[in-house]
Short mmCIF file of C-alpha atoms in Angstrom, two decimals:
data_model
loop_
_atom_site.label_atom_id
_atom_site.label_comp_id
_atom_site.label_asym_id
_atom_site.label_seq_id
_atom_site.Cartn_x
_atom_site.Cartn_y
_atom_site.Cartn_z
CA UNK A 246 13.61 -9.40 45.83
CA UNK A 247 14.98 -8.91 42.35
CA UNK A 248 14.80 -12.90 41.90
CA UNK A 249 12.94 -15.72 42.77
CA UNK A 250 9.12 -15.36 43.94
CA UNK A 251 8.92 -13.24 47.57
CA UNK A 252 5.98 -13.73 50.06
CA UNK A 253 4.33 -10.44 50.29
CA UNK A 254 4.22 -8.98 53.80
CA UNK A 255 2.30 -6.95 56.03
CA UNK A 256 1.13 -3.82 53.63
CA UNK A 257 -0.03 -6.20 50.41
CA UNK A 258 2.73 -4.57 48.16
CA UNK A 259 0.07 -4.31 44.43
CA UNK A 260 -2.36 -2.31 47.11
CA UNK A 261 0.16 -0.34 47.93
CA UNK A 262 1.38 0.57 44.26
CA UNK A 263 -2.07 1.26 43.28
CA UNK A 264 -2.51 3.60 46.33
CA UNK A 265 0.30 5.43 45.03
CA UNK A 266 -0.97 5.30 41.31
CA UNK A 267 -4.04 6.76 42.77
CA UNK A 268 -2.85 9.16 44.74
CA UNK A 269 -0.54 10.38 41.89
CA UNK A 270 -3.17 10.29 38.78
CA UNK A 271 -5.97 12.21 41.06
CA UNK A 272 -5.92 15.22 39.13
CA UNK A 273 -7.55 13.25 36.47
CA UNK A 274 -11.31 13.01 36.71
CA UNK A 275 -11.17 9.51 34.46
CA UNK A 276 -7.96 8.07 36.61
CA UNK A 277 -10.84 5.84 38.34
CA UNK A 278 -11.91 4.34 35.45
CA UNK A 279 -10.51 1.23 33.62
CA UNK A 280 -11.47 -1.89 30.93
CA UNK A 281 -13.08 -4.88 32.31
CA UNK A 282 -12.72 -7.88 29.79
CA UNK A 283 -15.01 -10.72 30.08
CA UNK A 284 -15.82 -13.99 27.82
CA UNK A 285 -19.10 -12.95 25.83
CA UNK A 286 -22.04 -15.86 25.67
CA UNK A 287 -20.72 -16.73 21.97
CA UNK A 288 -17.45 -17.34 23.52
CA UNK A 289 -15.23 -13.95 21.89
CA UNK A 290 -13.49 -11.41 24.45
CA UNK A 291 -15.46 -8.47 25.58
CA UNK A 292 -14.32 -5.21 27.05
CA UNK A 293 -15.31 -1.93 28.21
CA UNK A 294 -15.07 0.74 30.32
CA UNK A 295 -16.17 0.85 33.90
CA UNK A 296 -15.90 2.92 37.00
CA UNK A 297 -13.80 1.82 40.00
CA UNK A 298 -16.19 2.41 43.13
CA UNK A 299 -13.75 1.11 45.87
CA UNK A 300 -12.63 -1.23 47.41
CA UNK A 301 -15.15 -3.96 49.48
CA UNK A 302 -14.54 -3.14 53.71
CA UNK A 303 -11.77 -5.67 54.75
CA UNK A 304 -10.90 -7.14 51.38
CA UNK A 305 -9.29 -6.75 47.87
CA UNK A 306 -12.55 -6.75 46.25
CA UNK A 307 -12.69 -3.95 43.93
CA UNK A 308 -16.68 -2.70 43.58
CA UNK A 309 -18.26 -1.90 40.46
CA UNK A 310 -21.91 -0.57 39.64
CA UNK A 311 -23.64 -1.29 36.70
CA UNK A 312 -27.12 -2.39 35.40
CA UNK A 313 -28.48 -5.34 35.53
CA UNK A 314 -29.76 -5.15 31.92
CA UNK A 315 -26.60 -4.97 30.67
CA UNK A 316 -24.79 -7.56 28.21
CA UNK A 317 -21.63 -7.80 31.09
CA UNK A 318 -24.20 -8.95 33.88
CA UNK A 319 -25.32 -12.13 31.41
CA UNK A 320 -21.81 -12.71 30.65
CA UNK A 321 -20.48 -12.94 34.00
CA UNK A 322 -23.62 -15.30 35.14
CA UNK A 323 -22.14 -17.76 32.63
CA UNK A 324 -18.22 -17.27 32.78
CA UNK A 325 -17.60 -15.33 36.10
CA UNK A 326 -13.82 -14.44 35.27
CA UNK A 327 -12.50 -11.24 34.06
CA UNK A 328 -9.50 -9.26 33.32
CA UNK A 329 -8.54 -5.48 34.40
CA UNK A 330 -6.79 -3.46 32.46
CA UNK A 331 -5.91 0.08 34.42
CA UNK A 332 -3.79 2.11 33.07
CA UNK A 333 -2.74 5.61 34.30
CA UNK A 334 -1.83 8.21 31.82
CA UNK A 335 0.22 10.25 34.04
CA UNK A 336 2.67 7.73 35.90
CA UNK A 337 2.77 5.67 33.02
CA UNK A 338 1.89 2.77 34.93
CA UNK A 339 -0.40 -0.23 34.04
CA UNK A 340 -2.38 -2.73 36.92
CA UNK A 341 -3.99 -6.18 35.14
CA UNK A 342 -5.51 -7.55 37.36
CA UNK A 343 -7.47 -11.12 36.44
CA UNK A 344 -9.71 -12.43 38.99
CA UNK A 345 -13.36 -14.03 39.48
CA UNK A 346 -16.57 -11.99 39.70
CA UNK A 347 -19.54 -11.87 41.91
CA UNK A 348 -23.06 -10.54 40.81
CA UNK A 349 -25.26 -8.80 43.40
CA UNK A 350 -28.50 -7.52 42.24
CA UNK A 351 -32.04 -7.85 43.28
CA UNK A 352 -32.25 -11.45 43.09
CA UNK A 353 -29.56 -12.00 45.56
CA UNK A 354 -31.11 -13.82 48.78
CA UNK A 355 -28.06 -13.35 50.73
CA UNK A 356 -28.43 -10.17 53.25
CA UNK A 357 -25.34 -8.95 53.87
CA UNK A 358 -24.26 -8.78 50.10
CA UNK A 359 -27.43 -7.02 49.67
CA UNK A 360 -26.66 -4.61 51.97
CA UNK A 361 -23.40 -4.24 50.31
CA UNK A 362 -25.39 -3.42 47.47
CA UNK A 363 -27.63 -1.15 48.98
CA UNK A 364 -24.46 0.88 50.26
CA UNK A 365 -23.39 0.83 46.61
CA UNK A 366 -26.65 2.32 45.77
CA UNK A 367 -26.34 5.44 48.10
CA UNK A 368 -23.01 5.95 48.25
CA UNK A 369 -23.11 6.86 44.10
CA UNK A 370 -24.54 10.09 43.10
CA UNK A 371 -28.20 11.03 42.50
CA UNK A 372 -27.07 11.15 38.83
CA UNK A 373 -25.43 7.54 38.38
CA UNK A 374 -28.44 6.33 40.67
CA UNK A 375 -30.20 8.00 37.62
CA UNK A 376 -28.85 5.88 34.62
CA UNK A 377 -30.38 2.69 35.72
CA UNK A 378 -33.54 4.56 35.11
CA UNK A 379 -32.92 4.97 31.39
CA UNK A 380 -34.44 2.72 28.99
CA UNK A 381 -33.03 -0.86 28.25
CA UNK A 382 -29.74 -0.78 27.19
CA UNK A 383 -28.28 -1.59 23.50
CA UNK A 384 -31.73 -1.70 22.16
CA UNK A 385 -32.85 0.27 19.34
CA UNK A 386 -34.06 3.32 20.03
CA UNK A 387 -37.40 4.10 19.48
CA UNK A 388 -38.24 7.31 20.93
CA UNK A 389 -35.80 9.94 22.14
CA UNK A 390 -35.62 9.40 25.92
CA UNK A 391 -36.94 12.18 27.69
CA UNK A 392 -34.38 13.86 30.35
CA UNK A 393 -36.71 14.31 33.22
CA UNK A 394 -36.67 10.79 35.14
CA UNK A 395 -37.00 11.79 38.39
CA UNK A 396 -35.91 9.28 41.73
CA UNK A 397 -36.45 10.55 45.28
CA UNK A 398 -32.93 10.77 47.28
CA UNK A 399 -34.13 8.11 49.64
CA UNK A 400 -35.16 5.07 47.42
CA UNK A 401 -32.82 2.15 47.95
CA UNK A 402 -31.76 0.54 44.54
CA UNK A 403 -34.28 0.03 41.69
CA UNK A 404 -34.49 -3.53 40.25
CA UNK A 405 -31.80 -3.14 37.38
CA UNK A 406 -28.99 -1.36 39.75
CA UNK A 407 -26.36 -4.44 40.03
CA UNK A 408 -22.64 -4.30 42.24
CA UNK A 409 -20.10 -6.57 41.02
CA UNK A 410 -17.65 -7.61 43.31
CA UNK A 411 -14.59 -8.38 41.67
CA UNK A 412 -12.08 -10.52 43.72
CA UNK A 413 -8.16 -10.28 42.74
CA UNK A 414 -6.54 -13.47 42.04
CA UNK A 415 -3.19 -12.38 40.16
CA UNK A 416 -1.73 -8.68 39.41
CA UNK A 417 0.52 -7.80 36.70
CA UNK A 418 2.05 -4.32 37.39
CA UNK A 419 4.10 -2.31 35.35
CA UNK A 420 5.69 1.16 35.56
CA UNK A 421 6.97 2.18 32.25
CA UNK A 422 8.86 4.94 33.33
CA UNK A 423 10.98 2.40 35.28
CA UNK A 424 10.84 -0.10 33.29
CA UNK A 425 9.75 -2.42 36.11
CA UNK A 426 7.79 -5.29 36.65
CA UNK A 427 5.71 -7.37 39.27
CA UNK A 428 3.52 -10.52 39.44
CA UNK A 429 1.68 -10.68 41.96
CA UNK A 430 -0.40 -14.24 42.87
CA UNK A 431 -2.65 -14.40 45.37
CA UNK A 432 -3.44 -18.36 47.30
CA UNK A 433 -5.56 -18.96 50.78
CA UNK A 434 -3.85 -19.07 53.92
CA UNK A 435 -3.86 -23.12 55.06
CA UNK A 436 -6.80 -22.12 56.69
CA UNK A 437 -8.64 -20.61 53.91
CA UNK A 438 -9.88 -17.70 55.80
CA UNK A 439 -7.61 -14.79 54.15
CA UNK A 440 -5.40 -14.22 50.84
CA UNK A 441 -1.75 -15.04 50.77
CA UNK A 442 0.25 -12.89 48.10
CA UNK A 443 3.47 -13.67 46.87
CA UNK A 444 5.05 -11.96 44.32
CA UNK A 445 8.02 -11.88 41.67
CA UNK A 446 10.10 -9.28 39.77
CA UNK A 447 9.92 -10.30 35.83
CA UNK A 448 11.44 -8.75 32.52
CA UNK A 449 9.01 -5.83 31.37
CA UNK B 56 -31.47 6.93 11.07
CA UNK B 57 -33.03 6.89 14.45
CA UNK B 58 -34.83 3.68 14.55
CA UNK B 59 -33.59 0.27 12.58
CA UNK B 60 -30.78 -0.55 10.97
CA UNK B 61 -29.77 1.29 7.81
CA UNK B 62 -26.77 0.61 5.37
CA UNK B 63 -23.88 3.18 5.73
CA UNK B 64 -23.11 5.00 2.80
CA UNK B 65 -19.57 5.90 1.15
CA UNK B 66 -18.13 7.13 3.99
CA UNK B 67 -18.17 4.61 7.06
CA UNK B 68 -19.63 5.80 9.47
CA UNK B 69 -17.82 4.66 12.27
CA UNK B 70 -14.39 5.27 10.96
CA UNK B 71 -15.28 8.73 10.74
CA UNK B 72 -16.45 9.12 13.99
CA UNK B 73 -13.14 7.39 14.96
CA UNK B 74 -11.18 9.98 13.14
CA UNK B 75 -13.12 12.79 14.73
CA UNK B 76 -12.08 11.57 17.65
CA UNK B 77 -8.51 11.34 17.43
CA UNK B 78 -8.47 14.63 15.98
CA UNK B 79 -10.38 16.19 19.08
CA UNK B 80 -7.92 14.27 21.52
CA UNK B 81 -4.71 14.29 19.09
CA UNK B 82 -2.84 16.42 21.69
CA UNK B 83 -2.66 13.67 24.30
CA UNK B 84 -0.57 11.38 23.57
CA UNK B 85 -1.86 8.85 24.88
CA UNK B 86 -4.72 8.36 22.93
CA UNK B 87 -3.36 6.77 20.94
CA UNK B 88 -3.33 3.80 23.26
CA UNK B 89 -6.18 1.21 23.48
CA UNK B 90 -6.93 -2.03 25.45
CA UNK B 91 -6.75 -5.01 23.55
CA UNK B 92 -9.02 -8.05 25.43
CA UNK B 93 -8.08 -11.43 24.20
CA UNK B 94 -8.76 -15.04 25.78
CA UNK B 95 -6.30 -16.82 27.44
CA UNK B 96 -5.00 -20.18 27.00
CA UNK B 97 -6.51 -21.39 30.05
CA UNK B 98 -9.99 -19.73 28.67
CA UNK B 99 -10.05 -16.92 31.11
CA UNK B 100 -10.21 -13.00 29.60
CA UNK B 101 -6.49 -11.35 29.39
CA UNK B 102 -6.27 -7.45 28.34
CA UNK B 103 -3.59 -5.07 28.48
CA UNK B 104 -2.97 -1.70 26.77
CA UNK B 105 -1.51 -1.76 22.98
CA UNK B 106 -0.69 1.01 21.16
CA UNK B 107 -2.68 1.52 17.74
CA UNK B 108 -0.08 2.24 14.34
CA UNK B 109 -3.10 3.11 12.22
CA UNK B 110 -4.77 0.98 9.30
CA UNK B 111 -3.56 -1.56 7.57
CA UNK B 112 -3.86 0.37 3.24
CA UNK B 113 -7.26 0.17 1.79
CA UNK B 114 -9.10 -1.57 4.77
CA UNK B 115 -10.68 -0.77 7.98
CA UNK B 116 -7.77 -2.96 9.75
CA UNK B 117 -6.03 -2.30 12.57
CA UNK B 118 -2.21 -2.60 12.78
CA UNK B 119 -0.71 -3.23 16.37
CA UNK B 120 3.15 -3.83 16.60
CA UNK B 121 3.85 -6.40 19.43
CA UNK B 122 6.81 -9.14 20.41
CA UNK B 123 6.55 -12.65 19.14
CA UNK B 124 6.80 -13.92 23.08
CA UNK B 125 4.40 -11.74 25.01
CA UNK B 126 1.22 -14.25 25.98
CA UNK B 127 -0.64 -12.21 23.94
CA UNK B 128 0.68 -13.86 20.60
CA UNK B 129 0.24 -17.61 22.35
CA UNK B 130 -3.26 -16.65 23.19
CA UNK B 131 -4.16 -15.08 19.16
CA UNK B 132 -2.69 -18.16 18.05
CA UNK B 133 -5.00 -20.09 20.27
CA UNK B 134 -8.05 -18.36 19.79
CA UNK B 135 -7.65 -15.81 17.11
CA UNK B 136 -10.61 -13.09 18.24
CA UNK B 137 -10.20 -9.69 20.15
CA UNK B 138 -12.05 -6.81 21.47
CA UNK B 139 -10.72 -3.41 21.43
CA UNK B 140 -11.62 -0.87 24.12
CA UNK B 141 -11.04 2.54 23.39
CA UNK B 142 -11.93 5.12 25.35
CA UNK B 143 -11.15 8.77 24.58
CA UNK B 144 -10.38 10.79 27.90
CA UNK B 145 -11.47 14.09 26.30
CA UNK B 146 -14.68 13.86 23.91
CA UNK B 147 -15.67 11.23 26.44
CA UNK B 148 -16.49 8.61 23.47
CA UNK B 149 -15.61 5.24 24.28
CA UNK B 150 -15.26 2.60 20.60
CA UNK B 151 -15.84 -1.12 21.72
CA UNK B 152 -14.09 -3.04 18.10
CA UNK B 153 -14.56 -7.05 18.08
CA UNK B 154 -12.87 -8.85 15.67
CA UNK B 155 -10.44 -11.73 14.55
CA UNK B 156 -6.74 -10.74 14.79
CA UNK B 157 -4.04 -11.86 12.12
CA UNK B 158 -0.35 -12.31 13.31
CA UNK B 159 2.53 -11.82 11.07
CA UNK B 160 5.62 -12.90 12.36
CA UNK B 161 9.07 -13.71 11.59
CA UNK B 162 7.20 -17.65 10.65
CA UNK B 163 5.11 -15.75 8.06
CA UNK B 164 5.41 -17.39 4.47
CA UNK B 165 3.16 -15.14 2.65
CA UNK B 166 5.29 -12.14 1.06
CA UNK B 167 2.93 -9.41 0.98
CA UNK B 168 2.19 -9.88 4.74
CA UNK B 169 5.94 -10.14 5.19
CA UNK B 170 6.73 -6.53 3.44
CA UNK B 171 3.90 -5.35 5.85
CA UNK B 172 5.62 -6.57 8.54
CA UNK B 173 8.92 -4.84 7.57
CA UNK B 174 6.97 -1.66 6.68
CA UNK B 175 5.55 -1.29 10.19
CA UNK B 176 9.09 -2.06 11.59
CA UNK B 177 10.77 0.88 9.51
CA UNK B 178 7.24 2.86 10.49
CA UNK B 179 8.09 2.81 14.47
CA UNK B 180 10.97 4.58 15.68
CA UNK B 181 14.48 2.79 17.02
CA UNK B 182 13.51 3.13 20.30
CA UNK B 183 10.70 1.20 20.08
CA UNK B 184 12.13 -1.23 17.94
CA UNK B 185 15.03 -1.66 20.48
CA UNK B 186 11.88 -3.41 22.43
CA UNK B 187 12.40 -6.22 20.70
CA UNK B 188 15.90 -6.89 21.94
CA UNK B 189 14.91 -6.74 25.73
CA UNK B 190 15.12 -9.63 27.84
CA UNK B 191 12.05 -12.18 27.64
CA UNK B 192 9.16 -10.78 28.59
CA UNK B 193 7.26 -12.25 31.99
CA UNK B 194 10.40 -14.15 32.54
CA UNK B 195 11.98 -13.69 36.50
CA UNK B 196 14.43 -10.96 36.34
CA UNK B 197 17.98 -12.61 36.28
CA UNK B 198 20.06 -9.50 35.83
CA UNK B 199 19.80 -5.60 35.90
CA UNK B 200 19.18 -5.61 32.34
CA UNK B 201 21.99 -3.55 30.36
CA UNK B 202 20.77 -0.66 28.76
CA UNK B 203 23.25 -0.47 26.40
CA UNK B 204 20.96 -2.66 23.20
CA UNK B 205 21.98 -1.48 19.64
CA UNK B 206 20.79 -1.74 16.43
CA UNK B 207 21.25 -0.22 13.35
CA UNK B 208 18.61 1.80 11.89
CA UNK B 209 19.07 0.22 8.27
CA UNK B 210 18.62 -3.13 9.88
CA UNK B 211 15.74 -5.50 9.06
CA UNK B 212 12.87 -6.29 11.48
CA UNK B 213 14.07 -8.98 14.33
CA UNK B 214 12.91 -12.56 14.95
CA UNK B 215 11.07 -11.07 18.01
CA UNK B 216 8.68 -8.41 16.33
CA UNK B 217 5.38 -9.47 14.88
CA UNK B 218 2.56 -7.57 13.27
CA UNK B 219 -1.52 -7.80 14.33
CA UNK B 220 -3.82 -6.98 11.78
CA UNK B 221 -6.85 -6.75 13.67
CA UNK B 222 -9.76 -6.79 11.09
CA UNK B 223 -12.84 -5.28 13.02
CA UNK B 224 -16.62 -7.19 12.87
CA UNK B 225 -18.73 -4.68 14.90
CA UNK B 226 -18.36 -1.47 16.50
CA UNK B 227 -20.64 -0.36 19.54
CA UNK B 228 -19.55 3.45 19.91
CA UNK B 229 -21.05 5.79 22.20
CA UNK B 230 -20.87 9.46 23.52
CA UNK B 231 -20.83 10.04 26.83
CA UNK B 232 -21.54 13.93 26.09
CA UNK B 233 -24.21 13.79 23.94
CA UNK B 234 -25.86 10.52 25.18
CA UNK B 235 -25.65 8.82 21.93
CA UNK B 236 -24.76 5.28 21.47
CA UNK B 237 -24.72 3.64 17.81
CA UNK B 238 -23.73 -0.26 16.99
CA UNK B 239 -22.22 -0.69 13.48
CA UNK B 240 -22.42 -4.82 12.39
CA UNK B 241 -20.04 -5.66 8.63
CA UNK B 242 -20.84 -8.51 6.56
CA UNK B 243 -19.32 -9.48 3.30
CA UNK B 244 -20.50 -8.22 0.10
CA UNK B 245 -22.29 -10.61 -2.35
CA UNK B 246 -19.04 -11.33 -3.95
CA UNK B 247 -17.51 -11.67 -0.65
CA UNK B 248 -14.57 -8.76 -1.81
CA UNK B 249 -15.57 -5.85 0.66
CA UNK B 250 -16.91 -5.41 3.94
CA UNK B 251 -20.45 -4.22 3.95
CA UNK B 252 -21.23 -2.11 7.14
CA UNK B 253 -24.83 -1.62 8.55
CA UNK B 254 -25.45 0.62 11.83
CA UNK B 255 -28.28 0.89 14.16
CA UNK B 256 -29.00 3.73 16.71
CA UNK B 257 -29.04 1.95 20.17
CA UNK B 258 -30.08 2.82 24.00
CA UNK B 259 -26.77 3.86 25.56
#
């Protein structure tokens, strides 16, 4: 394993690391959140912070929520790839993970990724559910916004609630209290039904 | 201050919110650590996590130490603008920082840039400037690397080590506490000598 590129087997091995990062950083409220970049409209990098919500049933899709009326949801209609960067402050251990992004919000016609969304809707809390109540984001404010929006538990997703489905193309893992270091590439199978991983150990 | 843009006064605005916030999370050590988004050569986002070595004298720069053959430098060279994400675990304040990077490496003719190269060498400690002697970075591993690297402490900074000066454009900050989100724009002065900074108060 220490040279030359390695198929992955069974257990997909960068799952399986970030399992254990997960398991290990749990104490930390903020060990689910990490940077998405993206390529802005003018064409610089943009990043921020975002909430991991999971993974998508069956897949490496990682699920993220955010609103519609954001500037990442324009961005990603017109360059759909983006970069991870997840790093965990107690394991000293870093997951970049570049892949291609999928918008679903309410002008999705497909049902079944609207049902993913609507999944994504109820499985957050009353209070995220909240924020894509709030007014439109990055404009100027021009009252203070008044703290009682109110949303009963049982309304499926408001217009601006949006999941992005990010799917994993390559993962570059390292643990920097080993000193170790993984790339992990993802192809389709012949058949193009399912991901293929294969992976190699490189110099940190 | 609310609504509009105004012009901030003698003391920027955002680099004092910036140094509140260090202060208030100064006993983790990580936060000194940000995620640097930058666009690859093949136009998709990259980002990792970079550690910030303060300001470059008498401007609002950024200095980030970094080896000459990480992708990173490749990509700068390539397309010289970058978005830092900071996010402070803590005060729950999260600094978004686009701008246009300078490197100064070992190809560097200018002389002042070169003494502020060799300043930030002598400024980080041996360990980390024993980084710079490690194996090429991304490369397959060919051999259990030796641990044994040496340098001496007097010595000069190596072919491998290069200098960022990332010189910041816009700031979008925001509070996750208090709900408060402001976006902080520079232009040039008149003369074009300083960097004049405007801020608005924004919908988080």
């Amino acid at each position: 394993m220490a040279t030359g590129a390695a198929t992955a087997t069974a257990v997909q091995q960068w799952r399986a690391l970030l399992a254990g990062a997960l398991e290990s950083n749990a104490h930390l409220n903020y060990s689910s959140y990490f940077q998405l970049a993206t390529i802005s409209v003018n064409g610089r990098p943009a990043n921020r912070t975002v909430v991991f919500r999971g993974f998508q049933e069956g897949s490496d899709n990682i699920l993220i929520n955010t609103d519609r009326r954001t500037k990442k949801v324009e961005e990603i209609t017109h360059n759909p790839y983006g970069e991870i960067c997840w790093y965990f402050t107690e394991s000293w251990e870093q997951f970049r993970i570049n892949g291609r992004i999928d918008i679903i919000d309410c002008s999705t016609r497909d049902l079944a990724k609207l049902q993913q969304r609507e999944e994504a809707w109820f499985a957050s809390s009353l209070n995220s559910r909240l924020q894509s109540l709030r007014p439109f984001p990055r404009l100027p404010v021009l009252e203070e916004p008044s703290e009682d929006y109110q949303l009963d538990p049982s309304t499926g997703p408001v217009d601006s609630f949006c999941l992005l489905v990010f799917g994993p193309e390559q993962v570059d893992y390292v643990n920097l209290k080993t000193n170790v270091r993984f790339l992990f590439t993802s192809s389709h199978s012949s058949d193009q039904s399912t991901n293929v991983w294969k992976f190699e150990k490189v110099n940190p």
